[in-house]
Amino acid sequence: MSTGARPIDPRTVPVFMVVPPRALLLDIAGPVEVLRKANLEQAGVRFEVAYVGPSSTTGSSIGLELAGIDPLPDALPHDAMVIISGSADEPMGQDRADRAQDGPREAAIVAWLKSAIRPGMKLVTICSGALLAARAGLLEGHDCTTHHGTIEALRREAPTARIRENRLFVEDGERLSSAGITAGIDLMLAIVARECGHATAVAVARYLVVYLRRGGADPQHSPWLEGRNHIHPAIHRAQDAMAGDPARDWTVEALARIAATSPRNLSRLFNEHTGMSVIDYMNRMRIALARELVIGSRLDMESVAERAGFASTRQFRRAWNRLHDAPPARMRAAAS
């Protein structure tokens, strides 16, 4: 009889990618590639993606015909995430005379959105996909954004929406919207960070050779992403290890083994590529974890310090004060 622990079934996130006429291909491929890689990087969450639309085939922005698109479903799971791709104004190799069916197909998407989207579901718009959500009345009263070229159109379609310009992406409860094209990757990385953890999002971003960037109203750079604006694989391996388990009692020697280099060389490379020492980076990861515990739990500070990997509350407070002006208790009170 096996005594091994029974594997935990992953939590499934049902994702429906809405494919409109003249689909902007990168709006689809970029975000879904993020989800594909996230599935491979961890086992706790599984994104199951379906491509749906008003037609089983449609042209794309680069002239490539897309096929195998499922019909718009009559009903969605209560926890569905619906992503709406943008469309290209001037697709490669397509004449405007070929667009006779585009209007009715877009109207079919709008009618479906009106009936299918319910509380509890995430609605994600990429680029000009926000216009279809707006026509369905789903952005009224919400913060949102879109490609800079369709900002004025979005204002007309959603007169009570709070439209944010010059944002990579905007999150407002169950409504999430991104700006132009590649910003859809930024938004999806933020979703992966929330669903699967920061370490997974960082690993996916590194695979895609992009840098995670913050959206929303928070002007601060995420502490989990500091020192990541480089492409040195050995340093990323060490950073991945620390970000994945900040509370572990890491030594430079143990990290050097993971990075496949010597402790001395790791310390040199770390300073050269991140602008900080290994110990400084480790403490930043621990303070990032501690901050989440301070804001998201009612643990006392001794427990926060212990769970974040600090030897004592005093050591925790010294490290905290180097990075934050407000003490932990005041930050907790402000967030509540």
PDB file of C-alpha atoms in Angstrom, residues 20-289:
ATOM      1  CA  PRO A  20     -13.761  38.983 -33.334  1.00  0.00           C
ATOM      2  CA  PRO A  21     -13.616  39.755 -37.058  1.00  0.00           C
ATOM      3  CA  ARG A  22     -10.184  41.034 -38.190  1.00  0.00           C
ATOM      4  CA  ALA A  23      -8.713  39.662 -34.959  1.00  0.00           C
ATOM      5  CA  LEU A  24      -5.474  41.331 -33.954  1.00  0.00           C
ATOM      6  CA  LEU A  25      -3.368  38.190 -33.708  1.00  0.00           C
ATOM      7  CA  LEU A  26      -0.975  39.382 -31.011  1.00  0.00           C
ATOM      8  CA  ASP A  27      -3.953  40.232 -28.766  1.00  0.00           C
ATOM      9  CA  ILE A  28      -4.760  36.521 -28.793  1.00  0.00           C
ATOM     10  CA  ALA A  29      -1.346  34.870 -29.008  1.00  0.00           C
ATOM     11  CA  GLY A  30       0.391  37.062 -26.414  1.00  0.00           C
ATOM     12  CA  PRO A  31      -1.997  36.577 -23.461  1.00  0.00           C
ATOM     13  CA  VAL A  32      -2.644  32.899 -24.236  1.00  0.00           C
ATOM     14  CA  GLU A  33       1.082  32.185 -24.483  1.00  0.00           C
ATOM     15  CA  VAL A  34       1.383  33.599 -20.951  1.00  0.00           C
ATOM     16  CA  LEU A  35      -1.292  31.147 -19.781  1.00  0.00           C
ATOM     17  CA  ARG A  36       0.281  28.216 -21.644  1.00  0.00           C
ATOM     18  CA  LYS A  37       3.629  28.792 -19.978  1.00  0.00           C
ATOM     19  CA  ALA A  38       1.995  29.354 -16.581  1.00  0.00           C
ATOM     20  CA  ASN A  39       0.418  25.881 -16.891  1.00  0.00           C
ATOM     21  CA  LEU A  40       3.886  24.419 -17.434  1.00  0.00           C
ATOM     22  CA  GLU A  41       5.557  26.307 -14.589  1.00  0.00           C
ATOM     23  CA  GLN A  42       3.323  25.120 -11.734  1.00  0.00           C
ATOM     24  CA  ALA A  43       0.742  22.458 -10.886  1.00  0.00           C
ATOM     25  CA  GLY A  44      -1.699  24.275  -8.605  1.00  0.00           C
ATOM     26  CA  VAL A  45      -3.704  26.169 -11.230  1.00  0.00           C
ATOM     27  CA  ARG A  46      -4.686  25.066 -14.716  1.00  0.00           C
ATOM     28  CA  PHE A  47      -5.903  27.554 -17.305  1.00  0.00           C
ATOM     29  CA  GLU A  48      -8.214  25.817 -19.779  1.00  0.00           C
ATOM     30  CA  VAL A  49      -8.586  27.970 -22.887  1.00  0.00           C
ATOM     31  CA  ALA A  50     -11.400  27.831 -25.454  1.00  0.00           C
ATOM     32  CA  TYR A  51     -11.595  30.045 -28.534  1.00  0.00           C
ATOM     33  CA  VAL A  52     -15.128  31.270 -29.218  1.00  0.00           C
ATOM     34  CA  GLY A  53     -16.731  33.625 -31.677  1.00  0.00           C
ATOM     35  CA  PRO A  54     -19.651  34.316 -34.004  1.00  0.00           C
ATOM     36  CA  SER A  55     -17.988  32.429 -36.850  1.00  0.00           C
ATOM     37  CA  SER A  56     -15.937  29.227 -37.005  1.00  0.00           C
ATOM     38  CA  THR A  57     -13.367  31.016 -39.185  1.00  0.00           C
ATOM     39  CA  THR A  58     -12.204  34.600 -39.411  1.00  0.00           C
ATOM     40  CA  GLY A  59      -9.406  36.626 -40.901  1.00  0.00           C
ATOM     41  CA  SER A  60      -6.667  38.069 -38.724  1.00  0.00           C
ATOM     42  CA  SER A  61      -4.611  41.242 -38.683  1.00  0.00           C
ATOM     43  CA  ILE A  62      -1.725  39.623 -40.579  1.00  0.00           C
ATOM     44  CA  GLY A  63      -3.849  37.923 -43.246  1.00  0.00           C
ATOM     45  CA  LEU A  64      -3.696  34.497 -41.629  1.00  0.00           C
ATOM     46  CA  GLU A  65      -7.074  32.741 -41.557  1.00  0.00           C
ATOM     47  CA  LEU A  66      -8.097  31.512 -38.097  1.00  0.00           C
ATOM     48  CA  ALA A  67     -10.203  28.335 -37.948  1.00  0.00           C
ATOM     49  CA  GLY A  68     -11.575  25.920 -35.364  1.00  0.00           C
ATOM     50  CA  ILE A  69     -13.354  28.673 -33.430  1.00  0.00           C
ATOM     51  CA  ASP A  70     -16.174  27.326 -31.249  1.00  0.00           C
ATOM     52  CA  PRO A  71     -19.617  28.978 -31.198  1.00  0.00           C
ATOM     53  CA  LEU A  72     -20.356  31.514 -28.489  1.00  0.00           C
ATOM     54  CA  PRO A  73     -21.640  29.296 -25.653  1.00  0.00           C
ATOM     55  CA  ASP A  74     -25.200  29.608 -24.364  1.00  0.00           C
ATOM     56  CA  ALA A  75     -23.904  29.745 -20.781  1.00  0.00           C
ATOM     57  CA  LEU A  76     -20.576  30.212 -19.014  1.00  0.00           C
ATOM     58  CA  PRO A  77     -19.187  28.690 -15.800  1.00  0.00           C
ATOM     59  CA  HIS A  78     -19.715  30.946 -12.798  1.00  0.00           C
ATOM     60  CA  ASP A  79     -15.949  31.466 -12.448  1.00  0.00           C
ATOM     61  CA  ALA A  80     -15.178  32.024 -16.138  1.00  0.00           C
ATOM     62  CA  MET A  81     -12.595  34.475 -17.391  1.00  0.00           C
ATOM     63  CA  VAL A  82     -13.690  36.009 -20.705  1.00  0.00           C
ATOM     64  CA  ILE A  83     -11.014  37.718 -22.801  1.00  0.00           C
ATOM     65  CA  ILE A  84     -11.975  39.936 -25.755  1.00  0.00           C
ATOM     66  CA  SER A  85      -9.327  40.451 -28.415  1.00  0.00           C
ATOM     67  CA  GLY A  86      -9.004  43.683 -30.338  1.00  0.00           C
ATOM     68  CA  SER A  87      -9.430  44.031 -34.088  1.00  0.00           C
ATOM     69  CA  ALA A  88      -7.214  45.530 -36.789  1.00  0.00           C
ATOM     70  CA  ASP A  89      -8.523  48.473 -38.815  1.00  0.00           C
ATOM     71  CA  GLU A  90      -6.435  47.537 -41.839  1.00  0.00           C
ATOM     72  CA  PRO A  91      -5.714  43.794 -41.937  1.00  0.00           C
ATOM     73  CA  MET A  92      -2.957  42.634 -44.228  1.00  0.00           C
ATOM     74  CA  GLY A  93      -4.242  41.554 -47.619  1.00  0.00           C
ATOM     75  CA  GLN A  94      -7.927  42.330 -46.957  1.00  0.00           C
ATOM     76  CA  ASP A  95     -10.007  44.835 -48.846  1.00  0.00           C
ATOM     77  CA  ARG A  96     -12.686  46.850 -47.046  1.00  0.00           C
ATOM     78  CA  ALA A  97     -15.214  45.422 -49.520  1.00  0.00           C
ATOM     79  CA  ASP A  98     -14.715  42.033 -47.864  1.00  0.00           C
ATOM     80  CA  ARG A  99     -16.162  43.213 -44.533  1.00  0.00           C
ATOM     81  CA  ALA A 100     -19.874  42.855 -45.187  1.00  0.00           C
ATOM     82  CA  GLN A 101     -20.282  40.338 -42.339  1.00  0.00           C
ATOM     83  CA  ASP A 102     -18.108  42.159 -39.809  1.00  0.00           C
ATOM     84  CA  GLY A 103     -20.903  44.371 -38.457  1.00  0.00           C
ATOM     85  CA  PRO A 104     -23.391  41.557 -37.798  1.00  0.00           C
ATOM     86  CA  ARG A 105     -20.677  39.398 -36.252  1.00  0.00           C
ATOM     87  CA  GLU A 106     -19.581  42.169 -33.905  1.00  0.00           C
ATOM     88  CA  ALA A 107     -23.244  42.733 -32.998  1.00  0.00           C
ATOM     89  CA  ALA A 108     -23.530  39.024 -32.188  1.00  0.00           C
ATOM     90  CA  ILE A 109     -20.572  39.288 -29.793  1.00  0.00           C
ATOM     91  CA  VAL A 110     -22.115  42.340 -28.099  1.00  0.00           C
ATOM     92  CA  ALA A 111     -25.493  40.596 -27.681  1.00  0.00           C
ATOM     93  CA  TRP A 112     -23.765  37.495 -26.294  1.00  0.00           C
ATOM     94  CA  LEU A 113     -21.730  39.532 -23.803  1.00  0.00           C
ATOM     95  CA  LYS A 114     -24.908  41.221 -22.544  1.00  0.00           C
ATOM     96  CA  SER A 115     -26.538  37.882 -21.796  1.00  0.00           C
ATOM     97  CA  ALA A 116     -23.516  35.762 -20.777  1.00  0.00           C
ATOM     98  CA  ILE A 117     -21.458  37.923 -18.408  1.00  0.00           C
ATOM     99  CA  ARG A 118     -22.599  37.610 -14.791  1.00  0.00           C
ATOM    100  CA  PRO A 119     -21.215  38.688 -11.397  1.00  0.00           C
ATOM    101  CA  GLY A 120     -18.281  36.507 -10.376  1.00  0.00           C
ATOM    102  CA  MET A 121     -16.858  36.303 -13.887  1.00  0.00           C
ATOM    103  CA  LYS A 122     -13.744  38.199 -14.947  1.00  0.00           C
ATOM    104  CA  LEU A 123     -14.077  40.262 -18.111  1.00  0.00           C
ATOM    105  CA  VAL A 124     -10.698  41.026 -19.685  1.00  0.00           C
ATOM    106  CA  THR A 125     -10.403  43.333 -22.691  1.00  0.00           C
ATOM    107  CA  ILE A 126      -7.290  43.601 -24.824  1.00  0.00           C
ATOM    108  CA  CYS A 127      -6.663  46.750 -26.874  1.00  0.00           C
ATOM    109  CA  SER A 128      -9.785  47.748 -28.869  1.00  0.00           C
ATOM    110  CA  GLY A 129     -11.679  44.745 -27.482  1.00  0.00           C
ATOM    111  CA  ALA A 130     -12.845  47.244 -24.854  1.00  0.00           C
ATOM    112  CA  LEU A 131     -15.168  48.759 -27.448  1.00  0.00           C
ATOM    113  CA  LEU A 132     -17.210  45.546 -27.711  1.00  0.00           C
ATOM    114  CA  ALA A 133     -17.497  45.355 -23.923  1.00  0.00           C
ATOM    115  CA  ALA A 134     -18.530  49.011 -23.870  1.00  0.00           C
ATOM    116  CA  ARG A 135     -21.227  48.447 -26.491  1.00  0.00           C
ATOM    117  CA  ALA A 136     -22.577  45.696 -24.235  1.00  0.00           C
ATOM    118  CA  GLY A 137     -22.784  48.196 -21.356  1.00  0.00           C
ATOM    119  CA  LEU A 138     -20.265  46.250 -19.286  1.00  0.00           C
ATOM    120  CA  LEU A 139     -17.803  49.090 -18.629  1.00  0.00           C
ATOM    121  CA  GLU A 140     -20.280  51.714 -17.419  1.00  0.00           C
ATOM    122  CA  GLY A 141     -19.175  53.065 -14.047  1.00  0.00           C
ATOM    123  CA  HIS A 142     -15.853  51.194 -14.176  1.00  0.00           C
ATOM    124  CA  ASP A 143     -12.232  52.263 -14.494  1.00  0.00           C
ATOM    125  CA  CYS A 144     -10.889  51.041 -17.830  1.00  0.00           C
ATOM    126  CA  THR A 145      -8.466  51.723 -20.657  1.00  0.00           C
ATOM    127  CA  THR A 146      -7.828  50.825 -24.289  1.00  0.00           C
ATOM    128  CA  HIS A 147      -5.395  51.496 -27.115  1.00  0.00           C
ATOM    129  CA  HIS A 148      -4.578  55.204 -27.362  1.00  0.00           C
ATOM    130  CA  GLY A 149      -6.074  55.218 -30.862  1.00  0.00           C
ATOM    131  CA  THR A 150      -9.503  54.153 -29.580  1.00  0.00           C
ATOM    132  CA  ILE A 151      -9.719  56.236 -26.391  1.00  0.00           C
ATOM    133  CA  GLU A 152     -12.194  58.698 -27.909  1.00  0.00           C
ATOM    134  CA  ALA A 153     -14.324  55.884 -29.343  1.00  0.00           C
ATOM    135  CA  LEU A 154     -14.410  54.279 -25.895  1.00  0.00           C
ATOM    136  CA  ARG A 155     -15.590  57.553 -24.364  1.00  0.00           C
ATOM    137  CA  ARG A 156     -18.475  57.623 -26.836  1.00  0.00           C
ATOM    138  CA  GLU A 157     -19.422  53.979 -26.268  1.00  0.00           C
ATOM    139  CA  ALA A 158     -19.144  54.069 -22.453  1.00  0.00           C
ATOM    140  CA  PRO A 159     -20.054  57.615 -21.337  1.00  0.00           C
ATOM    141  CA  THR A 160     -20.066  56.832 -17.602  1.00  0.00           C
ATOM    142  CA  ALA A 161     -16.866  54.778 -17.599  1.00  0.00           C
ATOM    143  CA  ARG A 162     -13.790  56.283 -15.936  1.00  0.00           C
ATOM    144  CA  ILE A 163     -11.319  55.990 -18.795  1.00  0.00           C
ATOM    145  CA  ARG A 164      -7.659  56.013 -17.787  1.00  0.00           C
ATOM    146  CA  GLU A 165      -5.152  57.153 -20.371  1.00  0.00           C
ATOM    147  CA  ASN A 166      -1.436  56.330 -20.406  1.00  0.00           C
ATOM    148  CA  ARG A 167      -1.910  53.095 -18.469  1.00  0.00           C
ATOM    149  CA  LEU A 168      -0.596  49.693 -19.451  1.00  0.00           C
ATOM    150  CA  PHE A 169      -3.647  48.124 -17.896  1.00  0.00           C
ATOM    151  CA  VAL A 170      -6.384  48.897 -15.414  1.00  0.00           C
ATOM    152  CA  GLU A 171      -8.020  46.590 -12.888  1.00  0.00           C
ATOM    153  CA  ASP A 172     -11.412  47.452 -11.421  1.00  0.00           C
ATOM    154  CA  GLY A 173     -12.882  44.474  -9.611  1.00  0.00           C
ATOM    155  CA  GLU A 174     -14.059  41.956 -12.201  1.00  0.00           C
ATOM    156  CA  ARG A 175     -13.284  44.334 -15.091  1.00  0.00           C
ATOM    157  CA  LEU A 176      -9.720  44.280 -16.389  1.00  0.00           C
ATOM    158  CA  SER A 177      -8.579  46.158 -19.481  1.00  0.00           C
ATOM    159  CA  SER A 178      -5.281  46.710 -21.253  1.00  0.00           C
ATOM    160  CA  ALA A 179      -3.923  49.343 -23.597  1.00  0.00           C
ATOM    161  CA  GLY A 180      -2.484  48.583 -27.007  1.00  0.00           C
ATOM    162  CA  ILE A 181      -1.448  45.151 -28.187  1.00  0.00           C
ATOM    163  CA  THR A 182       1.605  44.042 -26.137  1.00  0.00           C
ATOM    164  CA  ALA A 183       0.043  45.505 -22.982  1.00  0.00           C
ATOM    165  CA  GLY A 184      -2.224  42.436 -23.083  1.00  0.00           C
ATOM    166  CA  ILE A 185       0.843  40.410 -22.103  1.00  0.00           C
ATOM    167  CA  ASP A 186       1.476  42.741 -19.150  1.00  0.00           C
ATOM    168  CA  LEU A 187      -2.117  42.358 -17.983  1.00  0.00           C
ATOM    169  CA  MET A 188      -2.064  38.585 -18.302  1.00  0.00           C
ATOM    170  CA  LEU A 189       1.205  38.389 -16.351  1.00  0.00           C
ATOM    171  CA  ALA A 190      -0.480  40.381 -13.570  1.00  0.00           C
ATOM    172  CA  ILE A 191      -3.386  37.913 -13.594  1.00  0.00           C
ATOM    173  CA  VAL A 192      -0.970  34.968 -13.437  1.00  0.00           C
ATOM    174  CA  ALA A 193       0.838  36.594 -10.506  1.00  0.00           C
ATOM    175  CA  ARG A 194      -2.456  36.798  -8.624  1.00  0.00           C
ATOM    176  CA  GLU A 195      -3.674  33.308  -9.538  1.00  0.00           C
ATOM    177  CA  CYS A 196      -0.394  31.375  -9.391  1.00  0.00           C
ATOM    178  CA  GLY A 197       2.044  33.531  -7.416  1.00  0.00           C
ATOM    179  CA  HIS A 198       4.803  36.001  -8.198  1.00  0.00           C
ATOM    180  CA  ALA A 199       7.455  33.355  -8.816  1.00  0.00           C
ATOM    181  CA  THR A 200       5.391  31.837 -11.638  1.00  0.00           C
ATOM    182  CA  ALA A 201       4.753  35.234 -13.241  1.00  0.00           C
ATOM    183  CA  VAL A 202       8.454  36.075 -13.079  1.00  0.00           C
ATOM    184  CA  ALA A 203       9.390  32.742 -14.668  1.00  0.00           C
ATOM    185  CA  VAL A 204       6.849  33.233 -17.470  1.00  0.00           C
ATOM    186  CA  ALA A 205       8.064  36.775 -18.134  1.00  0.00           C
ATOM    187  CA  ARG A 206      11.655  35.578 -18.306  1.00  0.00           C
ATOM    188  CA  TYR A 207      10.679  32.842 -20.781  1.00  0.00           C
ATOM    189  CA  LEU A 208       8.943  35.440 -22.966  1.00  0.00           C
ATOM    190  CA  VAL A 209      11.935  37.781 -22.590  1.00  0.00           C
ATOM    191  CA  VAL A 210       9.732  40.581 -21.297  1.00  0.00           C
ATOM    192  CA  TYR A 211       9.819  42.502 -18.035  1.00  0.00           C
ATOM    193  CA  LEU A 212       6.904  42.593 -15.663  1.00  0.00           C
ATOM    194  CA  ARG A 213       5.511  46.094 -15.321  1.00  0.00           C
ATOM    195  CA  ARG A 214       2.931  47.522 -12.969  1.00  0.00           C
ATOM    196  CA  GLY A 215      -0.408  48.894 -14.085  1.00  0.00           C
ATOM    197  CA  GLY A 216      -3.283  50.437 -12.201  1.00  0.00           C
ATOM    198  CA  ALA A 217      -2.873  53.492 -10.019  1.00  0.00           C
ATOM    199  CA  ASP A 218       0.069  52.150  -7.991  1.00  0.00           C
ATOM    200  CA  PRO A 219       3.172  54.084  -9.076  1.00  0.00           C
ATOM    201  CA  GLN A 220       5.505  51.815  -7.175  1.00  0.00           C
ATOM    202  CA  HIS A 221       7.450  49.058  -8.837  1.00  0.00           C
ATOM    203  CA  SER A 222       6.532  45.676  -7.410  1.00  0.00           C
ATOM    204  CA  PRO A 223       9.202  44.569  -4.899  1.00  0.00           C
ATOM    205  CA  TRP A 224       8.988  41.060  -6.357  1.00  0.00           C
ATOM    206  CA  LEU A 225      10.300  42.423  -9.651  1.00  0.00           C
ATOM    207  CA  GLU A 226      13.158  44.601  -8.463  1.00  0.00           C
ATOM    208  CA  GLY A 227      16.540  43.685  -9.856  1.00  0.00           C
ATOM    209  CA  ARG A 228      14.992  41.694 -12.708  1.00  0.00           C
ATOM    210  CA  ASN A 229      15.799  44.021 -15.589  1.00  0.00           C
ATOM    211  CA  HIS A 230      18.575  41.812 -16.940  1.00  0.00           C
ATOM    212  CA  ILE A 231      18.921  38.582 -18.923  1.00  0.00           C
ATOM    213  CA  HIS A 232      21.693  36.787 -17.012  1.00  0.00           C
ATOM    214  CA  PRO A 233      20.456  33.195 -16.542  1.00  0.00           C
ATOM    215  CA  ALA A 234      22.568  32.387 -13.464  1.00  0.00           C
ATOM    216  CA  ILE A 235      21.271  35.406 -11.560  1.00  0.00           C
ATOM    217  CA  HIS A 236      17.684  34.659 -12.577  1.00  0.00           C
ATOM    218  CA  ARG A 237      18.046  31.099 -11.253  1.00  0.00           C
ATOM    219  CA  ALA A 238      19.147  32.416  -7.864  1.00  0.00           C
ATOM    220  CA  GLN A 239      16.406  35.066  -7.864  1.00  0.00           C
ATOM    221  CA  ASP A 240      13.761  32.491  -8.800  1.00  0.00           C
ATOM    222  CA  ALA A 241      14.833  30.341  -5.855  1.00  0.00           C
ATOM    223  CA  MET A 242      14.637  33.228  -3.362  1.00  0.00           C
ATOM    224  CA  ALA A 243      11.346  34.578  -4.763  1.00  0.00           C
ATOM    225  CA  GLY A 244       9.815  31.095  -4.659  1.00  0.00           C
ATOM    226  CA  ASP A 245      10.678  30.555  -0.976  1.00  0.00           C
ATOM    227  CA  PRO A 246      11.731  33.831   0.698  1.00  0.00           C
ATOM    228  CA  ALA A 247      11.471  32.413   4.222  1.00  0.00           C
ATOM    229  CA  ARG A 248      14.044  29.694   3.630  1.00  0.00           C
ATOM    230  CA  ASP A 249      17.399  30.081   5.360  1.00  0.00           C
ATOM    231  CA  TRP A 250      19.309  30.763   2.149  1.00  0.00           C
ATOM    232  CA  THR A 251      23.083  30.976   2.057  1.00  0.00           C
ATOM    233  CA  VAL A 252      25.186  32.402  -0.737  1.00  0.00           C
ATOM    234  CA  GLU A 253      26.753  28.959  -1.106  1.00  0.00           C
ATOM    235  CA  ALA A 254      23.370  27.253  -1.606  1.00  0.00           C
ATOM    236  CA  LEU A 255      22.296  29.890  -4.121  1.00  0.00           C
ATOM    237  CA  ALA A 256      25.599  29.574  -5.970  1.00  0.00           C
ATOM    238  CA  ARG A 257      24.953  25.844  -6.413  1.00  0.00           C
ATOM    239  CA  ILE A 258      21.533  26.625  -7.907  1.00  0.00           C
ATOM    240  CA  ALA A 259      23.085  29.263 -10.160  1.00  0.00           C
ATOM    241  CA  ALA A 260      25.859  26.838 -11.180  1.00  0.00           C
ATOM    242  CA  THR A 261      28.637  29.232 -10.250  1.00  0.00           C
ATOM    243  CA  SER A 262      30.946  29.965  -7.322  1.00  0.00           C
ATOM    244  CA  PRO A 263      29.782  31.997  -4.301  1.00  0.00           C
ATOM    245  CA  ARG A 264      32.323  34.714  -5.094  1.00  0.00           C
ATOM    246  CA  ASN A 265      31.241  34.942  -8.718  1.00  0.00           C
ATOM    247  CA  LEU A 266      27.560  34.961  -7.753  1.00  0.00           C
ATOM    248  CA  SER A 267      28.137  37.902  -5.414  1.00  0.00           C
ATOM    249  CA  ARG A 268      30.029  39.765  -8.121  1.00  0.00           C
ATOM    250  CA  LEU A 269      27.420  39.049 -10.798  1.00  0.00           C
ATOM    251  CA  PHE A 270      24.572  39.967  -8.460  1.00  0.00           C
ATOM    252  CA  ASN A 271      26.006  43.401  -7.747  1.00  0.00           C
ATOM    253  CA  GLU A 272      26.826  43.942 -11.407  1.00  0.00           C
ATOM    254  CA  HIS A 273      23.425  42.962 -12.829  1.00  0.00           C
ATOM    255  CA  THR A 274      20.956  43.911 -10.069  1.00  0.00           C
ATOM    256  CA  GLY A 275      22.681  46.805  -8.342  1.00  0.00           C
ATOM    257  CA  MET A 276      22.414  45.152  -4.938  1.00  0.00           C
ATOM    258  CA  SER A 277      24.021  42.382  -2.929  1.00  0.00           C
ATOM    259  CA  VAL A 278      22.610  38.882  -2.545  1.00  0.00           C
ATOM    260  CA  ILE A 279      21.721  39.620   1.095  1.00  0.00           C
ATOM    261  CA  ASP A 280      19.990  42.892   0.184  1.00  0.00           C
ATOM    262  CA  TYR A 281      17.920  41.122  -2.446  1.00  0.00           C
ATOM    263  CA  MET A 282      17.027  38.331  -0.017  1.00  0.00           C
ATOM    264  CA  ASN A 283      15.834  40.858   2.571  1.00  0.00           C
ATOM    265  CA  ARG A 284      13.737  42.640  -0.058  1.00  0.00           C
ATOM    266  CA  MET A 285      12.009  39.354  -0.920  1.00  0.00           C
ATOM    267  CA  ARG A 286      11.340  38.703   2.759  1.00  0.00           C
ATOM    268  CA  ILE A 287       9.967  42.199   3.304  1.00  0.00           C
ATOM    269  CA  ALA A 288       7.747  41.770   0.220  1.00  0.00           C
ATOM    270  CA  LEU A 289       6.341  38.589   1.782  1.00  0.00           C
TER     271      LEU A 289
END
